[in-house]
Amino acid sequence: MSQNHHEEELIEELVGGEFEREPVPASKLKSWKSFLGMYAGEHAAGTEFMIGPLFLTAGVSAFDLIVGLLIGNLLAVLSWRFLTAKIAVENRLTLYYQFEKICGKKLVIGYNLANGILFCFLAGAMITVSATAVGIPFDMEMPKLTDTTPNGATWVIIVILIGAVISLIASKGYDTVSKAANYMSPVIVLAFLACGIVALNQLGVTSFADFWNIWGEGSEPFPGQLKYTFWHVVIWSWFANAAMHVGMSDLSVFRFAKTANAGWTTAAGMYVGHYMAWIAAALLYAVYLKSPEAQAFLSNGEAPPVAPGPLANNAIGIFGIIAVVLAGWTTANPTIYRAGLAFQAIMPKLSTFWVTIIAGTVATIAGLFPAFAMKLLGFVALYGFILAPFGAVIVFEHFFHKQAGIVKNYAEVANIKFNKSVFLAWAISFGLFYFISIQFDVFLSFVTLPAWLLCGALFLVFSKSFQKKTAN
């Protein structure tokens, strides 16, 4: 056994097997197949059962949905491949450790806390999705689009049990998360495909024209929902995972990749999950909208509920229930894993197991409140807008530090704990564009890219100025 191998085993032992504060050694790199299963499973998953129907409530047209998703998802794949995966394989560090080197320990604590909590809320929404399926045999009352708090004891018990199981799986580390996704994703993809085919039959679709006419020229949004146009669909679908790609969160995943080409595997998630599955889920909701129950809601000026469990059950029965449960798991598992890494950066003495259990507990509590799932379009836009500009700091430093004449990983090199350049760049870009969004009623996803670009540019400018002063 070589000396290098001994050192790699020692590193693994010190960091609990996940290399949270060390580059991933060559012997632990994984082939593209590990990422294919994980991304297909994570993105053909619980969120898809919610997002597809929510597009219908936003009154999209057929062209807006079908072509808009095609373009938006391509932009997301390109972001993962040429930004996230490229930087990940060159540095092989988690997002959180990379930020610590740039920002300093004190500043990164605030970021990690926000990042971890937002990931927990997203995982909580997926626990909510699984609960709508598990609750069917117990005749559980399903949450409505307007519900924010738990609606009964049955709901609370089911959510807690699901959260406990998901947390335990996530706490076993990346290998277990990846294996779970590989086992479950083919079943889930098949279920989405089956749901779509059955729903088309239930809707009486016999031609492409019939399929197109399900959305047609679009409609007015449902009560309390925002109207989506072509550009809403393109930009929202591009930045639905903004925190993961342009926000660099998936550095923590792709640091295990052999080459940056593993970034192309995200296409499996985008076009199987964020294309086929979103449309299939929308078809399930289109079937439900024709039911007397849904028509009664609409006649009362209310939006009919979006409960993935009953929608899938209506199409393919018990297989649909199982698929919804598994779909929630495959999204919540890696999301809780990421949240655990964020919390570990704050509490480095705790093992991966315990920080993931903490993250799972927070996610389970969030899952008790249906609002995170029912307002998923808005929540995902907000969470991407908050976190994405931080990723610009890593991207702009990685690609432009030489041209800008700044020191890379400045906080580590200068031994500072709070890099003002990072904080000011994020605060100004976030504050300016959030104000524009609120004051002028601009769709939040529309200002995510400008905020990202401004944050990166300001970081270079401020770094140049502050580092020059420090040097003098």
GROMACS .gro file of C-alpha atoms in nm:
model
  472
    1MET     CA    1   0.000   0.000   0.000
    2SER     CA    2   0.146   0.335  -0.105
    3GLN     CA    3   0.217   0.626   0.129
    4ASN     CA    4  -0.036   0.834  -0.067
    5HIS     CA    5  -0.303   0.576  -0.002
    6HIS     CA    6  -0.226   0.583   0.369
    7GLU     CA    7  -0.260   0.961   0.367
    8GLU     CA    8  -0.593   0.943   0.183
    9GLU     CA    9  -0.731   0.697   0.438
   10LEU     CA   10  -0.614   0.924   0.719
   11ILE     CA   11  -0.785   1.226   0.560
   12GLU     CA   12  -1.106   1.026   0.521
   13GLU     CA   13  -1.093   0.918   0.885
   14LEU     CA   14  -1.039   1.275   1.004
   15VAL     CA   15  -1.334   1.420   0.816
   16GLY     CA   16  -1.577   1.134   0.859
   17GLY     CA   17  -1.536   1.003   0.505
   18GLU     CA   18  -1.675   1.307   0.326
   19PHE     CA   19  -1.363   1.529   0.289
   20GLU     CA   20  -1.541   1.841   0.412
   21ARG     CA   21  -1.217   2.035   0.467
   22GLU     CA   22  -0.982   1.866   0.221
   23PRO     CA   23  -0.973   1.822  -0.157
   24VAL     CA   24  -1.126   1.490  -0.262
   25PRO     CA   25  -0.837   1.246  -0.333
   26ALA     CA   26  -0.809   1.080  -0.675
   27SER     CA   27  -0.893   0.735  -0.538
   28LYS     CA   28  -1.239   0.855  -0.432
   29LEU     CA   29  -1.349   1.010  -0.761
   30LYS     CA   30  -1.669   0.875  -0.916
   31SER     CA   31  -1.774   0.808  -1.273
   32TRP     CA   32  -2.046   1.001  -1.453
   33LYS     CA   33  -2.291   0.719  -1.378
   34SER     CA   34  -2.309   0.819  -1.008
   35PHE     CA   35  -2.417   1.168  -1.106
   36LEU     CA   36  -2.659   1.052  -1.374
   37GLY     CA   37  -2.859   0.853  -1.121
   38MET     CA   38  -2.848   1.126  -0.860
   39TYR     CA   39  -2.959   1.405  -1.094
   40ALA     CA   40  -3.225   1.196  -1.266
   41GLY     CA   41  -3.360   1.097  -0.926
   42GLU     CA   42  -3.334   1.440  -0.765
   43HIS     CA   43  -3.499   1.628  -1.051
   44ALA     CA   44  -3.762   1.372  -1.151
   45ALA     CA   45  -3.887   1.395  -0.800
   46GLY     CA   46  -4.116   1.553  -0.547
   47THR     CA   47  -4.090   1.912  -0.666
   48GLU     CA   48  -4.207   1.803  -1.012
   49PHE     CA   49  -4.541   1.684  -0.874
   50MET     CA   50  -4.593   2.036  -0.736
   51ILE     CA   51  -4.440   2.255  -1.007
   52GLY     CA   52  -4.618   2.102  -1.308
   53PRO     CA   53  -4.966   2.178  -1.169
   54LEU     CA   54  -4.858   2.520  -1.044
   55PHE     CA   55  -4.772   2.618  -1.403
   56LEU     CA   56  -5.135   2.550  -1.490
   57THR     CA   57  -5.253   2.772  -1.205
   58ALA     CA   58  -5.032   3.048  -1.355
   59GLY     CA   59  -5.225   3.037  -1.683
   60VAL     CA   60  -4.935   2.949  -1.918
   61SER     CA   61  -4.993   2.889  -2.289
   62ALA     CA   62  -4.879   2.576  -2.473
   63PHE     CA   63  -4.596   2.759  -2.651
   64ASP     CA   64  -4.481   2.928  -2.331
   65LEU     CA   65  -4.463   2.596  -2.147
   66ILE     CA   66  -4.325   2.358  -2.411
   67VAL     CA   67  -4.072   2.588  -2.581
   68GLY     CA   68  -3.995   2.796  -2.273
   69LEU     CA   69  -3.899   2.488  -2.071
   70LEU     CA   70  -3.685   2.359  -2.359
   71ILE     CA   71  -3.473   2.676  -2.359
   72GLY     CA   72  -3.466   2.740  -1.983
   73ASN     CA   73  -3.351   2.388  -1.901
   74LEU     CA   74  -3.075   2.407  -2.163
   75LEU     CA   75  -2.943   2.723  -1.999
   76ALA     CA   76  -2.942   2.543  -1.663
   77VAL     CA   77  -2.743   2.247  -1.802
   78LEU     CA   78  -2.487   2.482  -1.957
   79SER     CA   79  -2.451   2.663  -1.624
   80TRP     CA   80  -2.379   2.336  -1.444
   81ARG     CA   81  -2.133   2.209  -1.705
   82PHE     CA   82  -1.926   2.521  -1.773
   83LEU     CA   83  -1.938   2.691  -1.433
   84THR     CA   84  -2.015   2.452  -1.147
   85ALA     CA   85  -1.855   2.129  -1.270
   86LYS     CA   86  -1.550   2.306  -1.416
   87ILE     CA   87  -1.468   2.486  -1.091
   88ALA     CA   88  -1.552   2.179  -0.882
   89VAL     CA   89  -1.304   1.947  -1.055
   90GLU     CA   90  -1.029   2.209  -1.049
   91ASN     CA   91  -1.060   2.282  -0.674
   92ARG     CA   92  -1.236   1.968  -0.539
   93LEU     CA   93  -1.367   2.152  -0.232
   94THR     CA   94  -1.714   2.183  -0.083
   95LEU     CA   95  -1.891   2.511  -0.142
   96TYR     CA   96  -1.865   2.592   0.227
   97TYR     CA   97  -1.492   2.535   0.263
   98GLN     CA   98  -1.429   2.728  -0.060
   99PHE     CA   99  -1.630   3.020   0.077
  100GLU     CA  100  -1.438   3.010   0.403
  101LYS     CA  101  -1.114   3.057   0.209
  102ILE     CA  102  -1.257   3.361   0.027
  103CYS     CA  103  -1.490   3.518   0.285
  104GLY     CA  104  -1.341   3.430   0.622
  105LYS     CA  105  -1.495   3.220   0.897
  106LYS     CA  106  -1.721   3.485   1.051
  107LEU     CA  107  -1.887   3.589   0.725
  108VAL     CA  108  -1.930   3.236   0.601
  109ILE     CA  109  -2.116   3.136   0.919
  110GLY     CA  110  -2.404   3.364   0.822
  111TYR     CA  111  -2.407   3.233   0.466
  112ASN     CA  112  -2.393   2.870   0.575
  113LEU     CA  113  -2.675   2.920   0.822
  114ALA     CA  114  -2.898   3.082   0.559
  115ASN     CA  115  -2.804   2.822   0.298
  116GLY     CA  116  -2.864   2.530   0.533
  117ILE     CA  117  -3.200   2.662   0.653
  118LEU     CA  118  -3.323   2.732   0.297
  119PHE     CA  119  -3.221   2.381   0.192
  120CYS     CA  120  -3.410   2.245   0.493
  121PHE     CA  121  -3.722   2.436   0.389
  122LEU     CA  122  -3.698   2.290   0.037
  123ALA     CA  123  -3.652   1.940   0.178
  124GLY     CA  124  -3.948   2.009   0.406
  125ALA     CA  125  -4.164   2.085   0.102
  126MET     CA  126  -4.070   1.744  -0.036
  127ILE     CA  127  -4.163   1.574   0.290
  128THR     CA  128  -4.500   1.749   0.250
  129VAL     CA  129  -4.531   1.600  -0.101
  130SER     CA  130  -4.461   1.246   0.023
  131ALA     CA  131  -4.709   1.295   0.308
  132THR     CA  132  -4.993   1.363   0.060
  133ALA     CA  133  -4.939   1.010  -0.072
  134VAL     CA  134  -4.886   0.829   0.259
  135GLY     CA  135  -5.200   0.994   0.398
  136ILE     CA  136  -5.436   0.850   0.133
  137PRO     CA  137  -5.500   0.512   0.305
  138PHE     CA  138  -5.573   0.700   0.629
  139ASP     CA  139  -5.830   0.925   0.459
  140MET     CA  140  -5.621   1.225   0.562
  141GLU     CA  141  -5.746   1.572   0.475
  142MET     CA  142  -5.517   1.714   0.206
  143PRO     CA  143  -5.365   2.062   0.238
  144LYS     CA  144  -5.509   2.337   0.018
  145LEU     CA  145  -5.312   2.593  -0.185
  146THR     CA  146  -5.390   2.854   0.080
  147ASP     CA  147  -5.299   2.636   0.382
  148THR     CA  148  -5.001   2.743   0.590
  149THR     CA  149  -5.027   2.535   0.909
  150PRO     CA  150  -5.084   2.163   0.988
  151ASN     CA  151  -5.447   2.058   0.941
  152GLY     CA  152  -5.463   1.769   1.188
  153ALA     CA  153  -5.290   1.508   1.405
  154THR     CA  154  -5.272   1.251   1.122
  155TRP     CA  155  -5.078   1.498   0.908
  156VAL     CA  156  -4.832   1.569   1.190
  157ILE     CA  157  -4.764   1.199   1.262
  158ILE     CA  158  -4.713   1.107   0.896
  159VAL     CA  159  -4.477   1.400   0.830
  160ILE     CA  160  -4.264   1.318   1.137
  161LEU     CA  161  -4.230   0.951   1.038
  162ILE     CA  162  -4.134   1.034   0.678
  163GLY     CA  163  -3.886   1.297   0.795
  164ALA     CA  164  -3.718   1.051   1.031
  165VAL     CA  165  -3.663   0.791   0.758
  166ILE     CA  166  -3.534   1.046   0.504
  167SER     CA  167  -3.296   1.198   0.760
  168LEU     CA  168  -3.144   0.861   0.846
  169ILE     CA  169  -3.078   0.781   0.479
  170ALA     CA  170  -2.919   1.123   0.417
  171SER     CA  171  -2.702   1.090   0.731
  172LYS     CA  172  -2.522   0.790   0.583
  173GLY     CA  173  -2.328   1.016   0.342
  174TYR     CA  174  -2.291   1.072  -0.032
  175ASP     CA  175  -2.255   0.706  -0.130
  176THR     CA  176  -2.584   0.614   0.036
  177VAL     CA  177  -2.762   0.917  -0.109
  178SER     CA  178  -2.633   0.830  -0.457
  179LYS     CA  179  -2.729   0.462  -0.425
  180ALA     CA  180  -3.078   0.550  -0.301
  181ALA     CA  181  -3.127   0.779  -0.602
  182ASN     CA  182  -3.000   0.512  -0.844
  183TYR     CA  183  -3.245   0.255  -0.709
  184MET     CA  184  -3.546   0.486  -0.698
  185SER     CA  185  -3.506   0.707  -1.005
  186PRO     CA  186  -3.604   0.448  -1.274
  187VAL     CA  187  -3.924   0.371  -1.082
  188ILE     CA  188  -4.009   0.741  -1.047
  189VAL     CA  189  -3.936   0.822  -1.412
  190LEU     CA  190  -4.155   0.531  -1.522
  191ALA     CA  191  -4.431   0.654  -1.291
  192PHE     CA  192  -4.422   1.006  -1.436
  193LEU     CA  193  -4.435   0.863  -1.788
  194ALA     CA  194  -4.727   0.638  -1.694
  195CYS     CA  195  -4.909   0.927  -1.525
  196GLY     CA  196  -4.868   1.140  -1.837
  197ILE     CA  197  -4.995   0.866  -2.072
  198VAL     CA  198  -5.295   0.782  -1.852
  199ALA     CA  199  -5.380   1.151  -1.807
  200LEU     CA  200  -5.369   1.205  -2.185
  201ASN     CA  201  -5.614   0.919  -2.224
  202GLN     CA  202  -5.840   1.060  -1.950
  203LEU     CA  203  -5.834   1.397  -2.127
  204GLY     CA  204  -5.929   1.235  -2.458
  205VAL     CA  205  -5.610   1.341  -2.635
  206THR     CA  206  -5.570   1.164  -2.971
  207SER     CA  207  -5.344   1.408  -3.159
  208PHE     CA  208  -5.072   1.666  -3.102
  209ALA     CA  209  -5.332   1.937  -3.162
  210ASP     CA  210  -5.541   1.800  -2.875
  211PHE     CA  211  -5.230   1.796  -2.655
  212TRP     CA  212  -5.145   2.155  -2.750
  213ASN     CA  213  -5.501   2.268  -2.677
  214ILE     CA  214  -5.477   2.159  -2.312
  215TRP     CA  215  -5.294   2.487  -2.258
  216GLY     CA  216  -5.385   2.659  -2.584
  217GLU     CA  217  -5.331   3.033  -2.578
  218GLY     CA  218  -5.316   3.034  -2.199
  219SER     CA  219  -5.570   3.161  -1.951
  220GLU     CA  220  -5.612   3.395  -1.662
  221PRO     CA  221  -5.422   3.277  -1.352
  222PHE     CA  222  -5.613   3.114  -1.070
  223PRO     CA  223  -5.711   3.330  -0.770
  224GLY     CA  224  -5.401   3.443  -0.580
  225GLN     CA  225  -5.158   3.319  -0.850
  226LEU     CA  226  -4.920   3.516  -1.076
  227LYS     CA  227  -4.967   3.514  -1.456
  228TYR     CA  228  -4.670   3.344  -1.633
  229THR     CA  229  -4.558   3.439  -1.986
  230PHE     CA  230  -4.293   3.280  -2.212
  231TRP     CA  231  -4.012   3.469  -2.041
  232HIS     CA  232  -4.141   3.379  -1.695
  233VAL     CA  233  -4.112   3.011  -1.792
  234VAL     CA  234  -3.764   3.045  -1.953
  235ILE     CA  235  -3.606   3.246  -1.674
  236TRP     CA  236  -3.780   3.064  -1.390
  237SER     CA  237  -3.681   2.720  -1.523
  238TRP     CA  238  -3.320   2.839  -1.574
  239PHE     CA  239  -3.297   2.970  -1.219
  240ALA     CA  240  -3.518   2.713  -1.046
  241ASN     CA  241  -3.187   2.559  -0.936
  242ALA     CA  242  -2.989   2.883  -0.933
  243ALA     CA  243  -2.844   2.810  -0.588
  244MET     CA  244  -2.709   2.478  -0.717
  245HIS     CA  245  -2.545   2.589  -1.044
  246VAL     CA  246  -2.468   2.964  -1.066
  247GLY     CA  247  -2.485   2.971  -0.685
  248MET     CA  248  -2.218   2.696  -0.677
  249SER     CA  249  -2.386   2.473  -0.418
  250ASP     CA  250  -2.320   2.168  -0.635
  251LEU     CA  251  -1.946   2.218  -0.598
  252SER     CA  252  -2.005   1.988  -0.301
  253VAL     CA  253  -2.137   1.719  -0.536
  254PHE     CA  254  -1.919   1.760  -0.846
  255ARG     CA  255  -1.596   1.768  -0.642
  256PHE     CA  256  -1.625   1.386  -0.664
  257ALA     CA  257  -1.640   1.391  -1.049
  258LYS     CA  258  -1.347   1.261  -1.257
  259THR     CA  259  -1.392   1.534  -1.520
  260ALA     CA  260  -1.610   1.841  -1.575
  261ASN     CA  261  -1.803   1.644  -1.840
  262ALA     CA  262  -1.998   1.492  -1.550
  263GLY     CA  263  -2.183   1.825  -1.557
  264TRP     CA  264  -2.368   1.708  -1.870
  265THR     CA  265  -2.547   1.446  -1.657
  266THR     CA  266  -2.765   1.726  -1.522
  267ALA     CA  267  -2.947   1.709  -1.858
  268ALA     CA  268  -3.105   1.386  -1.733
  269GLY     CA  269  -3.256   1.580  -1.447
  270MET     CA  270  -3.360   1.875  -1.661
  271TYR     CA  271  -3.520   1.696  -1.957
  272VAL     CA  272  -3.657   1.392  -1.780
  273GLY     CA  273  -3.755   1.580  -1.466
  274HIS     CA  274  -3.793   1.947  -1.544
  275TYR     CA  275  -3.948   1.879  -1.884
  276MET     CA  276  -4.127   1.546  -1.916
  277ALA     CA  277  -4.218   1.518  -1.548
  278TRP     CA  278  -4.340   1.879  -1.514
  279ILE     CA  279  -4.564   1.836  -1.818
  280ALA     CA  280  -4.688   1.496  -1.697
  281ALA     CA  281  -4.772   1.642  -1.355
  282ALA     CA  282  -4.952   1.932  -1.524
  283LEU     CA  283  -5.162   1.678  -1.717
  284LEU     CA  284  -5.262   1.509  -1.389
  285TYR     CA  285  -5.385   1.844  -1.261
  286ALA     CA  286  -5.566   1.914  -1.590
  287VAL     CA  287  -5.763   1.592  -1.535
  288TYR     CA  288  -5.849   1.695  -1.180
  289LEU     CA  289  -5.964   2.040  -1.293
  290LYS     CA  290  -6.247   1.875  -1.488
  291SER     CA  291  -6.382   1.703  -1.175
  292PRO     CA  292  -6.691   1.835  -0.992
  293GLU     CA  293  -6.478   1.896  -0.679
  294ALA     CA  294  -6.234   2.123  -0.866
  295GLN     CA  295  -6.516   2.304  -1.047
  296ALA     CA  296  -6.680   2.374  -0.711
  297PHE     CA  297  -6.359   2.541  -0.588
  298LEU     CA  298  -6.336   2.751  -0.905
  299SER     CA  299  -6.702   2.857  -0.889
  300ASN     CA  300  -6.637   2.982  -0.533
  301GLY     CA  301  -6.341   3.190  -0.655
  302GLU     CA  302  -6.084   2.954  -0.499
  303ALA     CA  303  -5.789   2.770  -0.655
  304PRO     CA  304  -5.838   2.390  -0.643
  305PRO     CA  305  -5.582   2.217  -0.418
  306VAL     CA  306  -5.260   2.068  -0.556
  307ALA     CA  307  -5.206   1.741  -0.367
  308PRO     CA  308  -4.962   1.515  -0.558
  309GLY     CA  309  -5.065   1.193  -0.380
  310PRO     CA  310  -5.432   1.197  -0.484
  311LEU     CA  311  -5.344   1.326  -0.834
  312ALA     CA  312  -5.107   1.033  -0.899
  313ASN     CA  313  -5.341   0.786  -0.730
  314ASN     CA  314  -5.622   0.897  -0.960
  315ALA     CA  315  -5.406   0.813  -1.262
  316ILE     CA  316  -5.215   0.494  -1.176
  317GLY     CA  317  -5.341   0.384  -0.835
  318ILE     CA  318  -5.110   0.233  -0.574
  319PHE     CA  319  -4.809   0.269  -0.808
  320GLY     CA  320  -4.877   0.643  -0.813
  321ILE     CA  321  -4.884   0.658  -0.433
  322ILE     CA  322  -4.551   0.471  -0.410
  323ALA     CA  323  -4.399   0.696  -0.678
  324VAL     CA  324  -4.495   1.016  -0.494
  325VAL     CA  325  -4.342   0.885  -0.170
  326LEU     CA  326  -4.018   0.788  -0.345
  327ALA     CA  327  -4.015   1.117  -0.537
  328GLY     CA  328  -4.021   1.313  -0.214
  329TRP     CA  329  -3.736   1.103  -0.079
  330THR     CA  330  -3.506   1.146  -0.379
  331THR     CA  331  -3.530   1.524  -0.359
  332ALA     CA  332  -3.517   1.553   0.019
  333ASN     CA  333  -3.221   1.312   0.058
  334PRO     CA  334  -2.951   1.510  -0.129
  335THR     CA  335  -3.103   1.838  -0.013
  336ILE     CA  336  -3.071   1.739   0.354
  337TYR     CA  337  -2.719   1.611   0.278
  338ARG     CA  338  -2.626   1.956   0.140
  339ALA     CA  339  -2.786   2.128   0.440
  340GLY     CA  340  -2.584   1.904   0.672
  341LEU     CA  341  -2.261   2.011   0.502
  342ALA     CA  342  -2.364   2.375   0.549
  343PHE     CA  343  -2.424   2.322   0.920
  344GLN     CA  344  -2.098   2.128   0.954
  345ALA     CA  345  -1.910   2.433   0.832
  346ILE     CA  346  -2.055   2.616   1.134
  347MET     CA  347  -2.003   2.324   1.375
  348PRO     CA  348  -1.694   2.143   1.238
  349LYS     CA  349  -1.650   1.928   1.550
  350LEU     CA  350  -1.981   1.752   1.488
  351SER     CA  351  -1.975   1.445   1.264
  352THR     CA  352  -2.148   1.432   0.926
  353PHE     CA  353  -2.409   1.202   1.080
  354TRP     CA  354  -2.517   1.442   1.352
  355VAL     CA  355  -2.525   1.759   1.145
  356THR     CA  356  -2.737   1.577   0.888
  357ILE     CA  357  -2.976   1.461   1.161
  358ILE     CA  358  -3.005   1.824   1.274
  359ALA     CA  359  -3.078   1.931   0.915
  360GLY     CA  360  -3.334   1.653   0.882
  361THR     CA  361  -3.506   1.763   1.200
  362VAL     CA  362  -3.537   2.122   1.074
  363ALA     CA  363  -3.666   1.991   0.739
  364THR     CA  364  -3.925   1.775   0.912
  365ILE     CA  365  -4.051   2.070   1.115
  366ALA     CA  366  -4.075   2.273   0.792
  367GLY     CA  367  -4.262   1.985   0.629
  368LEU     CA  368  -4.538   2.022   0.886
  369PHE     CA  369  -4.625   2.358   0.726
  370PRO     CA  370  -4.776   2.311   0.377
  371ALA     CA  371  -4.705   2.672   0.276
  372PHE     CA  372  -4.351   2.583   0.161
  373ALA     CA  373  -4.489   2.331  -0.091
  374MET     CA  374  -4.800   2.523  -0.195
  375LYS     CA  375  -4.600   2.840  -0.270
  376LEU     CA  376  -4.311   2.649  -0.426
  377LEU     CA  377  -4.277   2.864  -0.740
  378GLY     CA  378  -4.232   3.179  -0.534
  379PHE     CA  379  -4.016   3.014  -0.269
  380VAL     CA  380  -3.775   2.864  -0.525
  381ALA     CA  381  -3.741   3.202  -0.697
  382LEU     CA  382  -3.663   3.373  -0.365
  383TYR     CA  383  -3.417   3.112  -0.247
  384GLY     CA  384  -3.226   3.126  -0.577
  385PHE     CA  385  -3.221   3.504  -0.569
  386ILE     CA  386  -3.076   3.512  -0.215
  387LEU     CA  387  -2.805   3.251  -0.268
  388ALA     CA  388  -2.705   3.280  -0.635
  389PRO     CA  389  -2.508   3.609  -0.604
  390PHE     CA  390  -2.274   3.445  -0.352
  391GLY     CA  391  -2.182   3.195  -0.621
  392ALA     CA  392  -2.076   3.483  -0.844
  393VAL     CA  393  -1.799   3.557  -0.594
  394ILE     CA  394  -1.648   3.211  -0.652
  395VAL     CA  395  -1.700   3.226  -1.030
  396PHE     CA  396  -1.556   3.574  -1.080
  397GLU     CA  397  -1.259   3.505  -0.853
  398HIS     CA  398  -1.186   3.172  -1.023
  399PHE     CA  399  -1.194   3.306  -1.379
  400PHE     CA  400  -1.090   3.669  -1.338
  401HIS     CA  401  -0.861   3.701  -1.033
  402LYS     CA  402  -0.549   3.736  -1.249
  403GLN     CA  403  -0.701   3.994  -1.482
  404ALA     CA  404  -0.836   4.190  -1.185
  405GLY     CA  405  -0.504   4.168  -1.004
  406ILE     CA  406  -0.648   4.030  -0.679
  407VAL     CA  407  -0.524   3.758  -0.445
  408LYS     CA  408  -0.721   3.431  -0.471
  409ASN     CA  409  -0.862   3.290  -0.145
  410TYR     CA  410  -0.779   3.622   0.018
  411ALA     CA  411  -0.929   3.551   0.361
  412GLU     CA  412  -0.713   3.242   0.399
  413VAL     CA  413  -0.399   3.412   0.268
  414ALA     CA  414  -0.441   3.731   0.475
  415ASN     CA  415  -0.580   3.541   0.776
  416ILE     CA  416  -0.893   3.758   0.802
  417LYS     CA  417  -1.227   3.634   0.933
  418PHE     CA  418  -1.462   3.879   0.759
  419ASN     CA  419  -1.401   3.979   0.397
  420LYS     CA  420  -1.580   4.313   0.353
  421SER     CA  421  -1.553   4.289  -0.025
  422VAL     CA  422  -1.781   3.986  -0.034
  423PHE     CA  423  -2.035   4.124   0.211
  424LEU     CA  424  -2.064   4.464   0.043
  425ALA     CA  425  -2.088   4.312  -0.307
  426TRP     CA  426  -2.372   4.081  -0.200
  427ALA     CA  427  -2.554   4.340   0.015
  428ILE     CA  428  -2.556   4.605  -0.260
  429SER     CA  429  -2.661   4.368  -0.539
  430PHE     CA  430  -2.925   4.195  -0.326
  431GLY     CA  431  -3.063   4.519  -0.182
  432LEU     CA  432  -3.077   4.703  -0.516
  433PHE     CA  433  -3.251   4.432  -0.715
  434TYR     CA  434  -3.483   4.322  -0.436
  435PHE     CA  435  -3.594   4.685  -0.409
  436ILE     CA  436  -3.652   4.695  -0.787
  437SER     CA  437  -3.854   4.371  -0.766
  438ILE     CA  438  -4.076   4.500  -0.484
  439GLN     CA  439  -4.106   4.864  -0.589
  440PHE     CA  440  -4.179   4.799  -0.957
  441ASP     CA  441  -4.346   4.457  -0.918
  442VAL     CA  442  -4.077   4.280  -1.123
  443PHE     CA  443  -4.081   3.898  -1.121
  444LEU     CA  444  -3.799   3.800  -0.883
  445SER     CA  445  -3.636   3.549  -1.120
  446PHE     CA  446  -3.598   3.830  -1.376
  447VAL     CA  447  -3.352   4.013  -1.150
  448THR     CA  448  -3.151   3.707  -1.038
  449LEU     CA  449  -2.904   3.724  -1.328
  450PRO     CA  450  -2.845   4.102  -1.300
  451ALA     CA  451  -2.792   4.063  -0.924
  452TRP     CA  452  -2.548   3.776  -0.988
  453LEU     CA  453  -2.345   3.972  -1.244
  454LEU     CA  454  -2.338   4.287  -1.031
  455CYS     CA  455  -2.227   4.095  -0.723
  456GLY     CA  456  -1.938   3.933  -0.911
  457ALA     CA  457  -1.825   4.260  -1.064
  458LEU     CA  458  -1.849   4.452  -0.736
  459PHE     CA  459  -1.652   4.178  -0.560
  460LEU     CA  460  -1.362   4.225  -0.801
  461VAL     CA  461  -1.374   4.605  -0.768
  462PHE     CA  462  -1.395   4.604  -0.387
  463SER     CA  463  -1.128   4.332  -0.357
  464LYS     CA  464  -0.889   4.531  -0.572
  465SER     CA  465  -0.945   4.841  -0.358
  466PHE     CA  466  -0.932   4.676  -0.014
  467GLN     CA  467  -0.636   4.452  -0.096
  468LYS     CA  468  -0.443   4.753  -0.229
  469LYS     CA  469  -0.509   4.947   0.093
  470THR     CA  470  -0.407   4.649   0.305
  471ALA     CA  471  -0.086   4.608   0.106
  472ASN     CA  472  -0.001   4.976   0.164
   0.00000   0.00000   0.00000
